Amino acid sequence: MADCIFCKIAQKEIPSTLVYEDELVAAFKDLEPQAPFHALVIPKKHVESIAALKAEDKELTAHILCDVIPQIAKEQGLTEKGFRVVANTGEDGGQTVKHLHFHILGGRSMQWPPG
């Protein structure tokens, strides 16, 4: 999508501080961190949200959830004490960028309920 900020980050048209990248996914530090460690994991393919996922995206989402997020959490030293993964969807869900993304938050105790 030509005007999507996350697509531009994935295509390296906008600089970011990458913490992970492969052919399908990019992960970068959030510009407004809500925890000592706060990164966003995005598919390089434009998908608007969880609600827009299709059957053909199963391998991509499994890769993000089973491979990428655990690897980043381990590399950042978050696995022992824990971390939070958030995927906001739609306006009421707090999604501000219409490109599927997963927040990884860690390095402090997370409270419940959130927001």
Short mmCIF file of N, CA and C in Angstrom, two decimals:
data_model
loop_
_atom_site.label_atom_id
_atom_site.label_comp_id
_atom_site.label_asym_id
_atom_site.label_seq_id
_atom_site.Cartn_x
_atom_site.Cartn_y
_atom_site.Cartn_z
N MET A 1 0.84 -1.18 0.00
CA MET A 1 0.00 0.00 0.00
C MET A 1 0.88 1.24 0.00
N ALA A 2 0.71 2.11 -0.95
CA ALA A 2 1.62 3.23 -1.17
C ALA A 2 1.70 4.22 -0.02
N ASP A 3 0.60 4.45 0.69
CA ASP A 3 0.61 5.46 1.75
C ASP A 3 0.73 4.88 3.15
N CYS A 4 0.99 3.59 3.28
CA CYS A 4 1.08 2.93 4.59
C CYS A 4 2.47 3.13 5.19
N ILE A 5 2.52 3.73 6.36
CA ILE A 5 3.81 4.00 7.01
C ILE A 5 4.58 2.72 7.32
N PHE A 6 3.87 1.65 7.72
CA PHE A 6 4.56 0.41 8.03
C PHE A 6 5.07 -0.27 6.76
N CYS A 7 4.37 -0.15 5.65
CA CYS A 7 4.88 -0.67 4.38
C CYS A 7 6.16 0.07 4.01
N LYS A 8 6.18 1.38 4.23
CA LYS A 8 7.37 2.18 3.92
C LYS A 8 8.54 1.79 4.82
N ILE A 9 8.26 1.49 6.08
CA ILE A 9 9.33 1.02 6.98
C ILE A 9 9.83 -0.34 6.50
N ALA A 10 8.93 -1.25 6.16
CA ALA A 10 9.32 -2.58 5.68
C ALA A 10 10.17 -2.49 4.42
N GLN A 11 9.87 -1.50 3.55
CA GLN A 11 10.61 -1.32 2.31
C GLN A 11 11.84 -0.43 2.49
N LYS A 12 12.08 0.00 3.73
CA LYS A 12 13.24 0.83 4.10
C LYS A 12 13.20 2.21 3.45
N GLU A 13 11.99 2.68 3.16
CA GLU A 13 11.82 4.05 2.67
C GLU A 13 11.82 5.02 3.85
N ILE A 14 11.47 4.52 5.03
CA ILE A 14 11.50 5.29 6.27
C ILE A 14 12.43 4.54 7.21
N PRO A 15 13.41 5.23 7.81
CA PRO A 15 14.34 4.54 8.70
C PRO A 15 13.67 4.09 10.01
N SER A 16 14.20 2.99 10.54
CA SER A 16 13.75 2.47 11.83
C SER A 16 14.92 1.77 12.50
N THR A 17 14.74 1.46 13.76
CA THR A 17 15.75 0.71 14.49
C THR A 17 15.29 -0.75 14.50
N LEU A 18 15.80 -1.51 13.56
CA LEU A 18 15.41 -2.90 13.42
C LEU A 18 15.96 -3.75 14.57
N VAL A 19 15.13 -4.66 15.05
CA VAL A 19 15.58 -5.66 16.02
C VAL A 19 15.52 -7.05 15.40
N TYR A 20 14.85 -7.17 14.25
CA TYR A 20 14.74 -8.45 13.54
C TYR A 20 14.27 -8.16 12.12
N GLU A 21 14.76 -8.99 11.18
CA GLU A 21 14.25 -8.90 9.81
C GLU A 21 14.54 -10.21 9.09
N ASP A 22 13.57 -10.65 8.30
CA ASP A 22 13.76 -11.74 7.37
C ASP A 22 12.95 -11.42 6.12
N GLU A 23 12.78 -12.38 5.23
CA GLU A 23 12.10 -12.10 3.97
C GLU A 23 10.60 -11.79 4.14
N LEU A 24 10.00 -12.20 5.26
CA LEU A 24 8.56 -12.03 5.48
C LEU A 24 8.19 -10.96 6.49
N VAL A 25 9.12 -10.65 7.39
CA VAL A 25 8.79 -9.88 8.59
C VAL A 25 9.87 -8.85 8.89
N ALA A 26 9.44 -7.73 9.46
CA ALA A 26 10.37 -6.76 10.04
C ALA A 26 9.90 -6.46 11.45
N ALA A 27 10.85 -6.23 12.34
CA ALA A 27 10.53 -5.84 13.72
C ALA A 27 11.44 -4.68 14.08
N PHE A 28 10.85 -3.66 14.68
CA PHE A 28 11.60 -2.45 14.97
C PHE A 28 11.12 -1.83 16.28
N LYS A 29 11.97 -1.03 16.88
CA LYS A 29 11.64 -0.38 18.14
C LYS A 29 10.54 0.66 17.92
N ASP A 30 9.60 0.69 18.86
CA ASP A 30 8.51 1.67 18.81
C ASP A 30 9.07 3.06 19.11
N LEU A 31 8.60 4.06 18.39
CA LEU A 31 9.06 5.43 18.60
C LEU A 31 8.53 6.04 19.90
N GLU A 32 7.44 5.50 20.43
CA GLU A 32 6.87 5.97 21.69
C GLU A 32 6.72 4.77 22.63
N PRO A 33 7.86 4.27 23.15
CA PRO A 33 7.82 3.04 23.93
C PRO A 33 6.97 3.17 25.20
N GLN A 34 6.23 2.09 25.47
CA GLN A 34 5.38 2.02 26.65
C GLN A 34 5.96 1.08 27.70
N ALA A 35 7.15 0.60 27.46
CA ALA A 35 7.86 -0.30 28.38
C ALA A 35 9.35 -0.16 28.07
N PRO A 36 10.22 -0.63 28.97
CA PRO A 36 11.66 -0.56 28.67
C PRO A 36 12.03 -1.19 27.33
N PHE A 37 11.37 -2.29 26.98
CA PHE A 37 11.51 -2.83 25.63
C PHE A 37 10.14 -2.80 24.98
N HIS A 38 10.05 -2.18 23.82
CA HIS A 38 8.79 -2.09 23.08
C HIS A 38 9.13 -2.10 21.59
N ALA A 39 8.78 -3.18 20.94
CA ALA A 39 9.03 -3.31 19.51
C ALA A 39 7.74 -3.68 18.81
N LEU A 40 7.69 -3.39 17.53
CA LEU A 40 6.57 -3.76 16.68
C LEU A 40 7.04 -4.80 15.68
N VAL A 41 6.26 -5.85 15.52
CA VAL A 41 6.55 -6.89 14.54
C VAL A 41 5.49 -6.78 13.45
N ILE A 42 5.94 -6.60 12.21
CA ILE A 42 5.01 -6.41 11.09
C ILE A 42 5.32 -7.39 9.96
N PRO A 43 4.28 -7.86 9.29
CA PRO A 43 4.54 -8.60 8.06
C PRO A 43 4.95 -7.59 6.97
N LYS A 44 5.84 -7.98 6.09
CA LYS A 44 6.21 -7.10 4.99
C LYS A 44 5.07 -6.99 3.98
N LYS A 45 4.26 -8.03 3.92
CA LYS A 45 3.05 -8.02 3.09
C LYS A 45 2.02 -7.14 3.80
N HIS A 46 1.34 -6.28 3.06
CA HIS A 46 0.32 -5.43 3.69
C HIS A 46 -0.93 -6.26 4.00
N VAL A 47 -1.23 -6.35 5.29
CA VAL A 47 -2.47 -6.92 5.79
C VAL A 47 -3.00 -5.88 6.76
N GLU A 48 -4.25 -5.49 6.62
CA GLU A 48 -4.77 -4.38 7.42
C GLU A 48 -4.84 -4.68 8.92
N SER A 49 -5.28 -5.87 9.30
CA SER A 49 -5.44 -6.19 10.71
C SER A 49 -5.67 -7.68 10.88
N ILE A 50 -5.81 -8.12 12.11
CA ILE A 50 -6.16 -9.52 12.36
C ILE A 50 -7.47 -9.86 11.66
N ALA A 51 -8.41 -8.94 11.68
CA ALA A 51 -9.71 -9.17 11.05
C ALA A 51 -9.61 -9.37 9.54
N ALA A 52 -8.53 -8.91 8.94
CA ALA A 52 -8.35 -9.03 7.49
C ALA A 52 -7.52 -10.24 7.07
N LEU A 53 -7.05 -11.01 8.04
CA LEU A 53 -6.26 -12.19 7.70
C LEU A 53 -7.09 -13.20 6.91
N LYS A 54 -6.42 -13.88 5.99
CA LYS A 54 -7.06 -14.91 5.17
C LYS A 54 -6.36 -16.24 5.40
N ALA A 55 -6.97 -17.31 4.94
CA ALA A 55 -6.38 -18.64 5.10
C ALA A 55 -4.94 -18.69 4.57
N GLU A 56 -4.68 -17.97 3.50
CA GLU A 56 -3.34 -17.96 2.91
C GLU A 56 -2.29 -17.31 3.81
N ASP A 57 -2.72 -16.62 4.88
CA ASP A 57 -1.81 -15.94 5.80
C ASP A 57 -1.44 -16.79 7.01
N LYS A 58 -1.92 -18.03 7.07
CA LYS A 58 -1.65 -18.88 8.23
C LYS A 58 -0.16 -19.10 8.45
N GLU A 59 0.57 -19.38 7.41
CA GLU A 59 2.01 -19.63 7.55
C GLU A 59 2.73 -18.37 8.04
N LEU A 60 2.34 -17.23 7.51
CA LEU A 60 2.94 -15.96 7.92
C LEU A 60 2.68 -15.68 9.40
N THR A 61 1.44 -15.80 9.83
CA THR A 61 1.12 -15.51 11.23
C THR A 61 1.74 -16.55 12.16
N ALA A 62 1.79 -17.80 11.74
CA ALA A 62 2.46 -18.82 12.55
C ALA A 62 3.95 -18.49 12.68
N HIS A 63 4.56 -18.04 11.62
CA HIS A 63 5.98 -17.65 11.66
C HIS A 63 6.19 -16.51 12.66
N ILE A 64 5.31 -15.52 12.62
CA ILE A 64 5.43 -14.39 13.55
C ILE A 64 5.28 -14.86 14.99
N LEU A 65 4.23 -15.65 15.26
CA LEU A 65 3.92 -16.04 16.63
C LEU A 65 4.79 -17.17 17.17
N CYS A 66 5.22 -18.07 16.32
CA CYS A 66 5.97 -19.24 16.77
C CYS A 66 7.48 -19.08 16.65
N ASP A 67 7.93 -18.26 15.73
CA ASP A 67 9.37 -18.10 15.49
C ASP A 67 9.89 -16.72 15.89
N VAL A 68 9.31 -15.69 15.29
CA VAL A 68 9.87 -14.34 15.40
C VAL A 68 9.72 -13.76 16.81
N ILE A 69 8.51 -13.73 17.33
CA ILE A 69 8.30 -13.12 18.65
C ILE A 69 9.10 -13.86 19.74
N PRO A 70 9.05 -15.20 19.80
CA PRO A 70 9.87 -15.87 20.81
C PRO A 70 11.37 -15.60 20.67
N GLN A 71 11.85 -15.52 19.44
CA GLN A 71 13.28 -15.24 19.24
C GLN A 71 13.64 -13.85 19.74
N ILE A 72 12.83 -12.85 19.40
CA ILE A 72 13.10 -11.48 19.86
C ILE A 72 13.05 -11.43 21.39
N ALA A 73 12.03 -12.05 21.98
CA ALA A 73 11.90 -12.05 23.44
C ALA A 73 13.12 -12.68 24.10
N LYS A 74 13.58 -13.78 23.55
CA LYS A 74 14.77 -14.44 24.10
C LYS A 74 16.00 -13.55 23.97
N GLU A 75 16.20 -12.98 22.78
CA GLU A 75 17.37 -12.12 22.54
C GLU A 75 17.36 -10.89 23.45
N GLN A 76 16.18 -10.40 23.80
CA GLN A 76 16.07 -9.21 24.64
C GLN A 76 16.03 -9.54 26.14
N GLY A 77 16.14 -10.82 26.48
CA GLY A 77 16.16 -11.23 27.88
C GLY A 77 14.80 -11.14 28.56
N LEU A 78 13.73 -11.32 27.80
CA LEU A 78 12.38 -11.15 28.34
C LEU A 78 11.71 -12.46 28.74
N THR A 79 12.24 -13.58 28.31
CA THR A 79 11.51 -14.84 28.50
C THR A 79 11.45 -15.29 29.96
N GLU A 80 12.45 -15.01 30.75
CA GLU A 80 12.45 -15.48 32.13
C GLU A 80 11.34 -14.84 32.97
N LYS A 81 11.23 -13.53 32.91
CA LYS A 81 10.22 -12.84 33.73
C LYS A 81 8.90 -12.62 33.00
N GLY A 82 8.92 -12.67 31.68
CA GLY A 82 7.70 -12.53 30.91
C GLY A 82 7.62 -11.25 30.10
N PHE A 83 6.66 -11.25 29.20
CA PHE A 83 6.45 -10.11 28.31
C PHE A 83 5.01 -10.16 27.84
N ARG A 84 4.58 -9.10 27.18
CA ARG A 84 3.22 -9.02 26.67
C ARG A 84 3.27 -8.84 25.16
N VAL A 85 2.34 -9.48 24.46
CA VAL A 85 2.16 -9.31 23.01
C VAL A 85 0.76 -8.76 22.82
N VAL A 86 0.66 -7.66 22.06
CA VAL A 86 -0.63 -7.01 21.83
C VAL A 86 -0.80 -6.80 20.33
N ALA A 87 -2.01 -7.08 19.85
CA ALA A 87 -2.35 -6.79 18.46
C ALA A 87 -3.69 -6.05 18.48
N ASN A 88 -3.64 -4.74 18.41
CA ASN A 88 -4.85 -3.93 18.39
C ASN A 88 -5.53 -4.09 17.03
N THR A 89 -6.86 -4.17 17.05
CA THR A 89 -7.61 -4.36 15.81
C THR A 89 -8.80 -3.41 15.79
N GLY A 90 -8.83 -2.56 14.77
CA GLY A 90 -9.95 -1.63 14.60
C GLY A 90 -9.90 -0.45 15.55
N GLU A 91 -10.80 0.47 15.31
CA GLU A 91 -10.84 1.72 16.07
C GLU A 91 -11.04 1.49 17.56
N ASP A 92 -12.04 0.71 17.94
CA ASP A 92 -12.28 0.45 19.37
C ASP A 92 -11.17 -0.37 20.00
N GLY A 93 -10.45 -1.12 19.20
CA GLY A 93 -9.32 -1.90 19.70
C GLY A 93 -8.05 -1.09 19.86
N GLY A 94 -8.08 0.18 19.42
CA GLY A 94 -6.93 1.05 19.56
C GLY A 94 -5.93 0.99 18.42
N GLN A 95 -6.31 0.41 17.29
CA GLN A 95 -5.40 0.32 16.15
C GLN A 95 -5.28 1.69 15.50
N THR A 96 -4.07 2.23 15.45
CA THR A 96 -3.86 3.56 14.87
C THR A 96 -3.22 3.50 13.47
N VAL A 97 -2.54 2.39 13.16
CA VAL A 97 -1.97 2.19 11.84
C VAL A 97 -2.64 0.96 11.25
N LYS A 98 -3.25 1.12 10.09
CA LYS A 98 -3.99 0.02 9.47
C LYS A 98 -3.06 -0.90 8.69
N HIS A 99 -2.18 -1.52 9.44
CA HIS A 99 -1.26 -2.55 8.95
C HIS A 99 -1.06 -3.47 10.14
N LEU A 100 -1.31 -4.76 9.96
CA LEU A 100 -1.18 -5.72 11.05
C LEU A 100 0.17 -5.55 11.74
N HIS A 101 0.12 -5.43 13.06
CA HIS A 101 1.36 -5.35 13.82
C HIS A 101 1.14 -5.89 15.23
N PHE A 102 2.18 -6.47 15.75
CA PHE A 102 2.19 -7.03 17.08
C PHE A 102 3.18 -6.25 17.92
N HIS A 103 2.70 -5.74 19.05
CA HIS A 103 3.58 -5.05 20.00
C HIS A 103 4.19 -6.10 20.92
N ILE A 104 5.48 -6.03 21.14
CA ILE A 104 6.15 -6.83 22.17
C ILE A 104 6.57 -5.84 23.24
N LEU A 105 6.05 -6.02 24.44
CA LEU A 105 6.36 -5.13 25.57
C LEU A 105 6.97 -5.95 26.69
N GLY A 106 8.07 -5.47 27.23
CA GLY A 106 8.71 -6.19 28.33
C GLY A 106 9.67 -5.32 29.09
N GLY A 107 10.22 -5.90 30.15
CA GLY A 107 11.18 -5.17 30.96
C GLY A 107 10.55 -4.51 32.18
N ARG A 108 9.26 -4.72 32.39
CA ARG A 108 8.57 -4.23 33.58
C ARG A 108 7.34 -5.10 33.81
N SER A 109 6.78 -4.98 34.99
CA SER A 109 5.56 -5.71 35.30
C SER A 109 4.38 -5.09 34.54
N MET A 110 3.60 -5.93 33.90
CA MET A 110 2.43 -5.48 33.16
C MET A 110 1.20 -5.61 34.06
N GLN A 111 0.37 -4.61 34.05
CA GLN A 111 -0.84 -4.60 34.87
C GLN A 111 -2.03 -5.13 34.09
N TRP A 112 -3.03 -5.57 34.81
CA TRP A 112 -4.27 -6.04 34.18
C TRP A 112 -5.43 -5.50 34.97
N PRO A 113 -6.47 -4.98 34.35
CA PRO A 113 -6.64 -4.95 32.90
C PRO A 113 -5.87 -3.79 32.27
N PRO A 114 -5.47 -3.94 31.01
CA PRO A 114 -4.80 -2.84 30.32
C PRO A 114 -5.82 -1.78 29.92
N GLY A 115 -5.34 -0.56 29.71
CA GLY A 115 -6.11 0.57 29.21
C GLY A 115 -7.54 0.52 29.52
#
